């Protein structure tokens, strides 16, 4: 399925940037293309896109108007293009319409037009004046910098701010990274794209002093950005963090997600990614045209299919690379070499490897967002993990959630509908709370269901309920504001007849409540329909907490996003069911504190919520899904076996998943070793409990579990699939089993 289209509406440009891949690289097909797209071609393009979206039931697609310089088309013709796209595609699915420009021609007339047709605008800017002037000039040598800054001033005006999609900056190590970062940030963009200049093995990027200048440059920006508290979404860094955690790649530059994008040229020709222009003349061409061929026919061609091939489509070197999950072999075009084609690592391989090490914490130099000390790592390997190690895992999970939420926020729809409005007001409130009371935002983002929500919003193709899901951002913001005791007013989306406030509760509404309800928030609580919602209000269902030994945990049987791969969440617990859970959780906590105090302390440091599941065997965990941040476990109803065994097992798996976001433990080319490691690590905790439980049955269980762990350790060691961290981790597990034998 194709979910994103780049529509070239003008093939010439008013700038003459010397790093431009359209005019200055191998492909010179622009000379053969019509200057401007024709009306008939636009209608054919819209028809093909609509047919494809309808045939595949796509909830949403993105169309990016591009060039050359798209604004050279002029306001009148642009209006015609936008009218065709909106009238043909809006009835079929949600259309995210964007335009990428150099900004030179952007004026109020065009901004008003983009407002009318809800077009979000991305602008190219390489940084401060010195950096931008290095490449981005007019043909006569004049600077484009003042023109771009004037365009950005327009986009920052309150009436056009919602049109501002972000900035695209091409990296040049000759520029000062901090000056570039500060100049870009000063334009208040909602998101930043830092792009490696297009290059191939035939035409490698300049590396005057050798080494990894691109990673060094990006590493300095990353360090500053992290220490600034990530004030803006930077797609390259967020993509790496997300991909490392099994989440979406957020773009085609890194990660293993399929690339579902096609280009339509001004002559109606279907093309592959624009970046391929850097490989050789004619590289992006498919020979097919919108007049003669449907999207499915283009998508089935070997070129586009190869970009959806994930790990299997990479060369041997990349497949066996320890950071392949994060890097994904880099941008497809950057792998090209005459002779071997695209079956190579990226020409930026050393930089990408070094950058992956910087952005996704791992052993090595400082400057990492999150690290585990060797002692903390070893404490986790031996079984429970000390509370500081578990807290570090939770903190890494919070960073991942922040990155995912930032990307959801950077792609909010512009439509005039109630849900779109709720999402935008939600983002504004969340930003305000984050500035004034960041701890309150952290509290809500740390709720494990927030990461599930963000991940669902980012996964293409957008589901039919995508806009309702995006509007949930308002519920997240409202929860944060209530935590902070701040005053606010905003619309909340109605889902299944209720308003959802994550980690707080659900307000059930009467019949036919509409799509959103406007609420007020203050230090006195929530006001809906002019009435204060109190704890006694029969419409209000709070998220309850239960004692868990010396701690308390949320029992979340309400959150709309509490389900995840392999879980079948139960509905609201009532009466004796709730009492049963409450009693059993407290009993389990007390028993663990007495029998396995190290595991009890680890649970106390990292467990925030329990999600009650329906009875019955769990569904099989789907490989490749998001490794959810630490914090929640799904548990079946308390039965004769007691909750403590299930709790220990599920929390071990949650810790291992969180640890894997920091350190790769097994080679990603095979799923089996990962499964064996998970099972063995879960058994390590269970065996520890049976070890101290009196009775023959417990002794037998302990014996069976410890034998199984030994067998798994042997299989993992013999498989040769463990990374150096994996070898160390398994050695820690072995030390625990050996210590039992010595007892
Ligand atoms: S503005 Fe864009 S299309 Fe125009 S010359 Fe510069 S890089 Fe190329
Ligand atoms: S770092 Fe190099 S070898 Fe590893 S996946 Fe990326 S391009 Fe391939």
XYZ file of C-alpha atoms and ligand atoms in Angstrom:
759
model
C 0.000 0.000 0.000
C 1.224 3.489 -0.786
C 0.368 6.108 1.810
C 2.545 9.042 0.765
C 2.925 10.813 -2.585
C 5.288 13.548 -3.701
C 3.580 15.511 -6.463
C 6.008 17.585 -8.545
C 4.085 20.628 -9.698
C 6.995 22.678 -11.077
C 10.322 21.339 -12.318
C 12.441 24.530 -12.230
C 13.729 26.617 -9.324
C 14.453 30.259 -8.544
C 17.508 29.299 -6.474
C 20.695 27.621 -7.652
C 21.849 25.712 -4.564
C 25.093 23.925 -5.355
C 24.118 20.880 -3.248
C 20.780 20.417 -5.037
C 20.151 16.795 -6.010
C 17.572 17.811 -8.643
C 19.912 19.850 -10.835
C 23.469 19.188 -9.650
C 23.577 15.396 -9.263
C 23.652 12.425 -11.665
C 20.044 12.563 -12.863
C 19.409 15.321 -15.381
C 15.868 14.319 -16.314
C 14.555 17.736 -15.225
C 15.766 18.997 -18.628
C 13.248 16.652 -20.302
C 10.291 17.462 -18.027
C 7.557 20.081 -18.570
C 8.157 23.142 -16.427
C 4.708 23.061 -14.849
C 2.255 20.249 -14.237
C -0.874 20.375 -16.410
C -4.463 20.267 -15.178
C -5.149 16.880 -16.794
C -2.094 15.349 -15.108
C -3.251 16.630 -11.715
C -6.702 15.107 -12.286
C -5.166 11.761 -13.285
C -2.863 11.815 -10.253
C -5.761 12.560 -7.895
C -7.830 9.818 -9.503
C -5.058 7.207 -9.119
C -4.400 8.161 -5.505
C -8.113 8.092 -4.647
C -8.629 4.708 -6.326
C -5.744 3.238 -4.371
C -6.880 4.677 -1.034
C -10.426 3.404 -1.569
C -9.344 -0.042 -2.787
C -7.128 -0.568 0.269
C -9.438 1.125 2.777
C -6.742 3.600 3.806
C -7.801 5.898 6.630
C -5.363 8.629 5.628
C -2.688 9.562 3.109
C -0.172 12.363 2.689
C 0.444 14.325 -0.503
C 3.476 16.633 -0.579
C 3.610 19.304 -3.290
C 7.194 19.615 -4.433
C 9.496 20.843 -7.202
C 11.968 22.296 -8.189
C 10.211 25.102 -6.458
C 6.440 24.491 -6.220
C 5.571 28.161 -5.596
C 6.775 29.013 -9.127
C 3.454 27.574 -10.263
C 1.760 30.776 -9.082
C -1.252 31.270 -6.812
C -3.937 30.760 -9.483
C -2.649 27.412 -10.730
C -1.818 26.281 -7.210
C -5.445 26.913 -6.296
C -6.543 24.667 -9.168
C -4.218 21.877 -8.025
C -5.388 22.139 -4.410
C -9.049 22.211 -5.418
C -8.651 19.019 -7.464
C -6.795 17.204 -4.689
C -9.227 18.236 -1.958
C -12.378 17.543 -3.980
C -11.152 14.144 -5.196
C -9.433 12.854 -2.047
C -11.290 14.349 0.928
C -14.364 12.151 0.359
C -12.190 9.033 0.288
C -9.860 9.424 3.259
C -8.129 11.924 5.513
C -5.772 13.951 3.351
C -2.643 15.428 4.925
C -1.662 18.019 2.341
C 1.817 19.565 2.508
C 4.170 21.682 0.458
C 7.951 21.938 0.601
C 9.395 25.253 -0.508
C 12.573 27.284 -0.392
C 10.372 30.102 0.952
C 11.552 32.809 -1.454
C 8.110 33.436 -2.957
C 5.950 32.778 0.085
C 3.653 35.740 0.728
C 0.356 36.535 2.422
C -1.718 35.622 -0.613
C -0.204 32.156 -0.684
C -0.523 31.751 3.090
C -4.223 32.616 2.830
C -4.578 30.056 0.046
C -2.837 27.394 2.130
C -5.062 28.260 5.064
C -8.134 27.820 2.852
C -6.996 24.385 1.654
C -5.281 23.304 4.897
C -1.807 22.904 3.428
C 1.098 22.643 5.878
C 4.323 24.189 4.699
C 7.866 22.882 5.215
C 10.719 25.283 4.461
C 14.371 24.569 3.598
C 16.902 26.450 5.713
C 20.471 25.318 6.369
C 20.954 27.336 9.563
C 22.409 30.759 10.284
C 23.317 33.174 7.497
C 26.864 31.837 7.061
C 25.656 28.236 6.897
C 22.756 28.979 4.570
C 24.885 31.110 2.264
C 27.374 28.279 1.850
C 25.027 26.527 -0.602
C 21.601 28.143 -0.815
C 22.079 31.123 -3.178
C 20.483 32.637 -6.258
C 22.176 31.958 -9.616
C 23.813 35.409 -9.439
C 25.354 34.600 -6.057
C 22.920 36.609 -3.883
C 21.977 35.196 -0.496
C 18.533 33.630 -0.080
C 18.737 33.903 3.716
C 16.734 37.132 4.223
C 13.986 35.848 1.913
C 13.610 32.620 3.851
C 13.574 34.426 7.193
C 10.829 36.712 5.920
C 8.802 33.640 4.902
C 9.273 32.112 8.337
C 8.176 35.326 9.993
C 4.931 35.009 8.051
C 4.459 31.394 9.096
C 5.000 32.306 12.743
C 2.148 34.828 12.720
C -0.740 33.586 14.859
C -3.086 33.382 11.851
C -0.682 31.137 9.898
C 1.212 29.365 12.658
C -0.890 26.194 12.193
C 0.408 25.976 8.603
C 4.050 25.813 9.724
C 5.155 22.182 9.297
C 8.849 22.577 10.059
C 12.334 23.166 8.678
C 14.540 20.998 6.485
C 18.271 21.511 6.926
C 20.997 19.820 4.919
C 24.002 19.002 7.081
C 27.419 20.359 6.160
C 30.210 19.608 8.653
C 31.904 22.845 7.536
C 29.146 24.731 9.399
C 29.175 25.269 13.153
C 26.624 22.719 14.457
C 25.609 24.750 17.500
C 25.210 27.970 15.496
C 23.042 26.047 13.009
C 20.972 24.440 15.780
C 20.417 27.762 17.531
C 19.503 29.533 14.287
C 16.973 26.844 13.402
C 15.497 26.841 16.894
C 15.150 30.632 16.773
C 12.623 30.166 13.939
C 10.358 28.227 16.378
C 9.720 25.306 14.038
C 7.353 22.552 15.159
C 9.821 19.980 13.812
C 13.284 19.763 12.292
C 14.637 17.473 9.614
C 18.430 17.215 9.582
C 19.316 15.664 6.230
C 22.563 14.070 5.161
C 23.559 15.484 1.754
C 22.835 12.964 -0.974
C 25.848 10.897 -1.954
C 26.726 7.414 -3.211
C 29.794 5.146 -3.236
C 30.492 6.504 -6.734
C 30.349 10.075 -5.426
C 31.090 9.871 -1.679
C 30.500 12.804 0.642
C 33.514 15.016 1.363
C 35.467 13.989 4.457
C 38.382 16.417 4.461
C 39.945 15.195 7.717
C 38.710 11.575 7.425
C 36.847 10.045 10.391
C 33.092 10.460 10.881
C 32.496 14.215 10.440
C 28.731 13.823 9.900
C 28.254 11.786 13.075
C 30.485 14.214 14.973
C 28.433 17.175 13.736
C 25.098 15.530 14.446
C 26.418 14.254 17.770
C 27.116 17.806 18.923
C 23.618 18.883 17.937
C 22.200 15.832 19.694
C 24.089 16.549 22.912
C 22.869 20.133 22.973
C 19.309 19.143 22.069
C 19.242 16.516 24.831
C 20.603 18.953 27.400
C 18.001 21.535 26.281
C 15.265 19.016 27.107
C 14.436 18.271 23.426
C 12.615 21.535 22.736
C 11.653 20.471 19.202
C 11.067 17.169 17.420
C 14.209 16.283 15.428
C 13.147 13.478 13.179
C 16.518 11.793 12.691
C 17.127 11.398 16.423
C 13.546 10.513 17.276
C 13.505 7.969 14.430
C 16.561 6.235 15.801
C 15.154 6.107 19.319
C 11.818 4.869 18.080
C 13.285 2.249 15.727
C 15.581 0.979 18.486
C 12.531 0.343 20.615
C 10.642 -1.548 17.939
C 8.504 1.500 17.171
C 7.938 3.092 13.776
C 10.918 4.516 11.860
C 9.172 7.914 11.353
C 10.819 8.376 7.939
C 12.890 6.690 5.252
C 16.364 7.842 6.359
C 16.854 5.208 9.042
C 15.103 2.115 10.389
C 13.641 -0.955 8.785
C 10.048 0.119 8.180
C 8.795 -0.264 4.612
C 8.905 2.908 2.513
C 5.424 3.444 1.112
C 6.100 6.530 -0.990
C 5.883 7.298 -4.711
C 6.674 10.403 -6.739
C 4.607 11.843 -9.603
C 6.589 14.064 -11.977
C 5.258 17.102 -13.871
C 4.723 14.894 -16.954
C 2.695 12.393 -14.903
C 5.539 9.885 -14.783
C 5.542 7.608 -11.754
C 8.921 7.721 -10.065
C 10.557 6.166 -7.031
C 12.087 8.297 -4.275
C 13.475 11.642 -5.396
C 16.748 10.965 -3.575
C 17.570 8.354 -6.246
C 18.423 11.244 -8.562
C 21.808 11.155 -6.897
C 22.544 7.580 -8.106
C 22.536 7.779 -11.930
C 20.654 9.485 -14.737
C 17.119 8.084 -14.881
C 17.469 6.145 -11.590
C 14.067 7.117 -10.139
C 12.127 6.477 -13.364
C 9.702 3.578 -13.634
C 8.550 4.056 -17.246
C 4.933 4.179 -16.004
C 2.568 7.158 -16.039
C -0.519 8.150 -14.035
C -2.553 8.129 -17.275
C -1.815 4.514 -17.976
C -0.955 2.810 -14.696
C -2.554 2.467 -11.290
C -0.636 2.748 -8.023
C -0.638 -1.019 -7.433
C 1.159 -1.580 -10.738
C 3.909 0.863 -9.759
C 4.206 -0.464 -6.208
C 4.705 -3.985 -7.544
C 7.791 -3.023 -9.587
C 11.092 -4.375 -8.220
C 12.451 -0.917 -7.298
C 9.591 0.233 -5.034
C 9.176 -3.329 -3.720
C 12.860 -3.419 -2.670
C 12.277 -0.344 -0.486
C 9.578 -2.237 1.388
C 11.717 -5.333 1.920
C 12.938 -4.506 5.451
C 15.838 -6.515 6.817
C 15.690 -9.198 4.118
C 16.311 -6.615 1.378
C 19.581 -5.385 2.910
C 23.083 -6.522 1.990
C 24.846 -9.125 4.108
C 26.980 -6.507 5.907
C 23.924 -4.582 7.065
C 21.976 -7.715 7.975
C 24.692 -8.743 10.395
C 25.286 -5.230 11.739
C 24.577 -4.745 15.446
C 22.775 -1.435 14.873
C 20.734 -2.517 11.858
C 17.435 -2.031 13.716
C 18.300 1.597 14.281
C 20.090 2.377 11.024
C 18.306 0.095 8.579
C 21.133 0.546 6.066
C 20.464 4.277 5.805
C 18.659 5.970 2.928
C 18.234 3.625 -0.049
C 19.873 6.047 -2.509
C 23.008 6.342 -0.368
C 23.780 2.625 -0.860
C 24.375 2.902 -4.615
C 27.624 1.769 -6.254
C 28.111 1.077 -9.951
C 28.205 -2.681 -10.389
C 26.576 -3.825 -7.155
C 23.674 -1.359 -7.369
C 21.967 -0.857 -4.006
C 23.230 -4.064 -2.343
C 25.703 -2.168 -0.146
C 25.775 -0.469 3.227
C 25.180 3.260 3.127
C 28.089 5.427 2.002
C 27.478 7.080 5.405
C 27.908 3.724 7.184
C 30.667 4.800 9.636
C 28.736 7.964 10.504
C 25.437 6.131 10.920
C 27.025 3.517 13.148
C 28.665 6.159 15.314
C 25.483 8.228 15.447
C 23.364 5.210 16.412
C 25.766 4.691 19.311
C 25.318 8.288 20.407
C 21.574 8.596 20.072
C 20.630 5.118 21.258
C 22.497 4.647 24.491
C 24.998 1.851 24.566
C 28.291 1.109 26.259
C 31.013 3.576 25.346
C 31.720 7.243 25.492
C 29.621 9.686 27.448
C 27.182 12.015 25.749
C 24.461 9.412 25.676
C 20.855 10.171 26.537
C 20.570 7.220 28.965
C 23.115 4.783 30.204
C 23.237 1.850 32.555
C 26.373 1.439 34.585
C 28.035 -1.988 34.247
C 26.975 -2.703 37.830
C 23.340 -1.821 37.053
C 23.432 -3.944 33.898
C 24.855 -6.891 35.828
C 22.261 -6.539 38.583
C 19.526 -6.883 35.955
C 21.297 -9.836 34.348
C 21.361 -11.687 37.662
C 17.564 -11.453 37.907
C 15.850 -8.689 39.854
C 18.004 -5.643 39.097
C 18.648 -3.049 41.753
C 16.068 -0.253 42.077
C 18.396 2.338 40.474
C 18.814 0.116 37.401
C 15.057 -0.345 37.105
C 14.513 3.408 37.522
C 17.033 4.035 34.702
C 15.048 1.700 32.452
C 11.872 3.613 33.295
C 13.580 6.913 32.484
C 14.689 5.603 29.085
C 11.079 4.590 28.435
C 9.914 8.101 29.272
C 12.346 9.525 26.701
C 11.000 7.193 24.065
C 7.433 8.218 24.861
C 8.372 11.907 24.657
C 9.916 11.315 21.234
C 6.822 9.484 19.991
C 4.444 12.139 21.331
C 6.537 14.886 19.699
C 6.114 13.152 16.353
C 2.410 12.676 16.767
C 2.222 16.396 17.567
C 4.277 17.374 14.522
C 1.790 15.666 12.187
C -1.536 16.861 13.575
C -4.182 17.413 10.910
C -5.283 20.895 9.929
C -8.916 20.112 9.218
C -11.647 22.292 10.649
C -13.433 19.349 12.276
C -14.105 19.141 16.015
C -11.613 16.320 16.547
C -8.822 18.092 14.684
C -9.499 21.184 16.773
C -9.382 19.119 19.978
C -5.999 17.675 18.959
C -4.554 21.124 18.252
C -5.893 22.653 21.479
C -4.577 19.610 23.318
C -1.108 20.201 21.914
C -1.203 23.877 22.880
C -2.204 23.005 26.452
C 0.352 20.208 26.763
C 3.084 22.612 25.618
C 1.961 25.189 28.184
C 1.905 22.666 31.033
C 5.306 21.345 29.944
C 6.771 24.841 30.146
C 5.256 25.668 33.548
C 4.991 22.281 35.266
C 7.063 19.698 33.376
C 6.740 17.148 36.189
C 2.973 16.973 35.579
C 3.533 16.192 31.894
C 6.157 13.594 32.808
C 3.623 12.002 35.146
C 1.121 11.460 32.336
C 3.711 10.516 29.708
C 5.114 7.937 32.123
C 1.720 6.223 32.209
C 2.469 3.153 30.067
C -0.672 3.551 27.937
C 0.608 6.880 26.534
C 3.358 5.139 24.550
C 0.820 2.633 23.211
C -1.404 5.518 22.076
C 1.444 7.407 20.375
C 2.722 4.308 18.656
C -0.745 3.530 17.320
C -1.100 7.078 15.959
C 2.206 6.807 14.103
C 1.688 3.451 12.454
C 0.697 3.715 8.778
C -1.734 3.202 7.234
C -3.874 5.323 9.493
C -6.831 3.426 10.825
C -10.359 4.668 10.315
C -10.410 5.952 13.916
C -7.128 7.797 13.384
C -8.504 11.298 13.928
C -10.273 10.221 17.098
C -7.002 8.681 18.261
C -5.075 11.899 17.513
C -7.653 13.910 19.444
C -6.778 11.823 22.507
C -3.860 14.261 22.815
C -6.429 16.606 24.377
C -7.195 13.995 27.058
C -3.476 13.599 27.783
C -3.071 17.367 28.057
C -6.123 17.658 30.318
C -4.743 14.964 32.635
C -1.413 16.791 32.799
C -3.151 20.105 33.545
C -5.206 18.482 36.310
C -2.044 16.998 37.816
C -0.517 20.482 37.698
C -3.661 22.163 39.082
C -3.600 24.586 36.152
C -6.546 26.418 34.681
C -7.541 25.627 31.115
C -10.473 25.099 28.824
C -10.495 22.770 25.823
C -12.627 20.262 23.910
C -12.144 16.576 24.748
C -13.000 13.837 22.243
C -15.893 11.520 23.000
C -14.879 7.878 22.668
C -17.490 5.191 23.157
C -19.787 7.728 24.841
C -17.153 8.839 27.385
C -14.398 11.373 28.006
C -11.048 9.706 28.723
C -8.466 11.241 31.055
C -5.474 8.898 31.082
C -4.339 7.697 34.511
C -7.242 9.610 36.104
C -10.520 8.189 34.898
C -13.424 8.213 32.488
C -16.519 10.428 32.485
C -19.532 8.633 31.065
C -21.846 10.906 29.127
C -25.497 10.713 28.292
C -26.930 9.682 24.947
C -25.744 11.219 21.680
C -23.053 13.376 23.262
C -21.476 14.531 19.959
C -17.862 14.225 18.905
C -16.294 16.523 21.517
C -17.298 18.140 24.811
C -15.740 21.359 26.030
C -14.452 21.111 29.599
C -12.839 23.467 32.100
C -9.980 22.521 34.350
C -8.703 24.160 37.493
C -7.116 23.338 40.810
C -10.651 22.381 41.930
C -10.850 19.674 39.288
C -12.790 18.996 36.116
C -15.925 20.866 35.030
C -18.063 19.404 32.235
C -21.342 20.915 31.023
C -20.990 23.572 33.737
C -20.913 21.008 36.553
C -17.963 20.086 38.691
C -17.170 16.392 38.430
C -16.706 15.058 41.933
C -15.711 11.647 43.220
C -19.379 11.045 44.070
C -20.597 11.758 40.543
C -22.066 8.467 39.261
C -20.829 9.354 35.763
C -17.206 9.430 36.931
C -15.198 6.181 36.931
C -11.785 6.802 38.482
C -8.673 4.787 37.733
C -8.228 3.072 41.091
C -5.080 2.179 42.897
C -4.411 -0.781 45.139
C -1.938 -1.532 47.868
C 0.892 -3.753 46.711
C 2.843 -4.618 49.831
C 4.608 -1.410 50.803
C 3.738 0.233 47.476
C 0.634 1.142 45.523
C -0.108 0.440 41.866
C -2.769 1.744 39.520
C -5.242 -0.891 38.404
C -6.088 0.428 34.967
C -9.253 -1.169 33.657
C -10.334 1.974 31.748
C -7.663 3.401 29.470
C -8.645 3.162 25.817
C -5.050 2.269 24.927
C -4.311 -0.317 27.605
C -4.355 -3.216 25.129
C -1.174 -4.315 23.432
C 0.148 -7.236 21.493
C -0.801 -10.483 23.228
C -3.148 -8.832 25.750
C -6.928 -9.150 26.040
C -7.868 -6.441 28.573
C -10.855 -7.044 30.829
C -13.566 -4.425 31.176
C -14.302 -2.353 34.287
C -13.963 -4.502 37.407
C -16.960 -4.329 39.679
C -18.046 -5.630 43.078
C -16.425 -8.861 44.121
C -14.092 -8.890 41.103
C -12.537 -5.587 42.171
C -12.341 -6.743 45.782
C -10.662 -9.966 44.645
C -8.039 -8.052 42.694
C -7.405 -5.633 45.531
C -6.935 -8.367 48.104
C -4.784 -10.523 45.860
C -2.518 -7.653 44.779
C -1.860 -6.664 48.365
C -1.246 -10.301 49.310
C 1.102 -10.792 46.350
C 3.080 -7.679 47.262
C 3.445 -8.819 50.863
C 4.475 -12.317 49.898
C 7.099 -11.047 47.453
C 8.485 -8.658 50.072
C 8.887 -11.557 52.445
C 10.100 -14.285 50.089
C 11.935 -12.467 47.282
C 12.702 -8.993 48.657
C 15.071 -8.105 45.802
C 12.321 -8.678 43.230
C 9.833 -6.788 45.421
C 12.163 -3.766 45.495
C 12.569 -3.903 41.708
C 8.786 -4.018 41.274
C 8.428 -1.086 43.645
C 10.872 0.941 41.521
C 9.299 0.246 38.144
C 5.721 -1.015 38.303
C 3.160 1.771 37.857
C 0.078 -0.034 36.603
C -1.552 -3.416 36.405
C -3.945 -4.072 33.523
C -6.464 -6.817 34.348
C -6.826 -9.251 31.457
C -9.699 -11.499 30.499
C -9.554 -15.154 31.539
C -8.048 -17.566 29.065
C -4.687 -18.123 27.496
C -2.905 -14.980 26.324
C -2.734 -14.327 22.597
C 0.636 -14.960 21.037
C 2.944 -11.953 21.275
C 3.476 -10.518 17.815
C 7.157 -10.121 16.983
C 8.304 -6.741 15.750
C 5.802 -4.642 17.722
C 6.756 -1.725 19.932
C 8.730 -2.786 22.959
C 6.595 -0.939 25.432
C 8.239 1.220 28.023
C 8.548 -0.325 31.443
C 5.675 0.291 33.795
C 2.647 -1.882 33.143
C 1.995 -5.575 33.317
C -1.109 -7.372 32.084
C -2.353 -10.031 34.482
C -5.066 -12.689 34.237
C -7.717 -12.757 36.980
C -6.278 -13.908 40.296
C -6.796 -17.657 40.548
C -5.552 -20.561 42.540
C -1.929 -20.019 41.425
C -1.704 -16.593 43.053
C -0.788 -13.358 41.319
C 2.808 -13.244 42.427
C 4.083 -15.823 39.939
C 2.400 -14.100 36.991
C 3.588 -10.712 38.238
C 7.192 -11.818 38.478
C 7.058 -13.346 35.020
C 5.459 -10.347 33.301
C 7.693 -7.807 35.004
C 10.806 -9.758 33.991
C 9.650 -9.594 30.360
C 8.891 -5.877 30.696
C 12.379 -5.222 32.118
C 14.045 -7.242 29.376
C 12.097 -5.363 26.690
C 13.113 -2.040 28.244
C 16.740 -3.132 28.547
C 16.757 -4.127 24.883
C 16.000 -0.517 23.939
C 19.375 0.395 25.475
C 21.484 -2.626 24.599
C 21.013 -5.142 21.792
C 21.350 -8.576 23.371
C 20.762 -10.868 20.403
C 21.364 -10.438 16.705
C 18.175 -9.167 15.177
C 18.326 -11.430 12.132
C 16.697 -14.246 14.065
C 13.681 -14.198 16.376
C 14.272 -17.550 18.080
C 17.183 -16.556 20.360
C 15.210 -13.523 21.543
C 12.264 -15.726 22.468
C 14.495 -18.204 24.309
C 16.161 -15.385 26.254
C 12.804 -13.859 27.248
C 11.467 -17.168 28.502
C 14.641 -18.002 30.410
C 14.736 -14.552 32.034
C 11.084 -14.828 33.066
C 11.775 -18.257 34.581
C 14.714 -16.877 36.543
C 12.339 -14.867 38.743
C 9.732 -17.608 38.999
C 12.358 -20.160 40.006
C 13.614 -17.799 42.716
C 10.143 -17.743 44.266
C 9.643 -21.527 44.123
C 13.140 -21.973 45.555
C 12.084 -20.490 48.884
C 8.581 -21.989 48.896
C 8.255 -24.999 51.152
C 6.893 -28.351 49.936
C 7.669 -31.074 47.426
C 5.581 -29.495 44.673
C 7.527 -26.240 44.949
C 10.800 -28.158 44.941
C 9.797 -29.962 41.741
C 8.790 -26.720 40.086
C 12.055 -25.091 41.073
C 14.001 -28.061 39.710
C 12.130 -28.008 36.408
C 12.538 -24.256 35.962
C 16.242 -24.151 36.804
C 16.933 -27.077 34.437
C 15.043 -25.208 31.709
C 17.091 -22.059 32.324
C 20.362 -24.003 32.105
C 19.231 -25.584 28.845
C 18.281 -22.167 27.432
C 21.624 -20.672 28.468
C 23.408 -23.542 26.701
C 21.331 -23.071 23.542
C 21.887 -19.311 23.499
C 25.627 -19.684 23.985
C 25.877 -22.332 21.246
C 23.748 -20.289 18.819
C 26.458 -17.647 18.376
C 23.667 -15.086 18.110
C 24.424 -13.152 21.303
C 25.921 -9.694 21.026
C 28.762 -8.829 23.428
C 26.116 -7.388 25.767
C 24.064 -10.547 25.319
C 27.045 -12.694 26.312
C 27.508 -10.620 29.463
C 23.783 -10.747 30.263
C 23.597 -14.535 29.907
C 26.724 -14.876 32.047
C 24.864 -12.968 34.790
C 21.906 -15.337 34.535
C 24.264 -18.318 34.694
C 25.892 -16.919 37.841
C 22.488 -16.882 39.545
C 21.697 -20.483 38.578
C 25.183 -21.583 39.658
C 24.708 -19.857 43.009
C 21.453 -21.805 43.549
C 23.299 -25.047 42.894
C 25.905 -24.045 45.464
C 23.269 -23.273 48.143
S 15.742 25.429 -3.501
Fe 15.655 23.222 -3.533
S 15.121 22.694 -5.635
Fe 15.812 24.822 -5.649
S 17.969 24.692 -6.149
Fe 17.814 24.762 -3.920
S 17.789 22.603 -3.291
Fe 17.345 22.673 -5.506
S 25.627 1.089 10.241
Fe 26.413 0.508 8.227
S 26.417 -1.743 8.224
Fe 25.118 -1.062 9.923
S 23.069 -1.068 9.059
Fe 23.899 1.015 8.846
S 24.780 1.080 6.818
Fe 24.480 -1.073 7.326
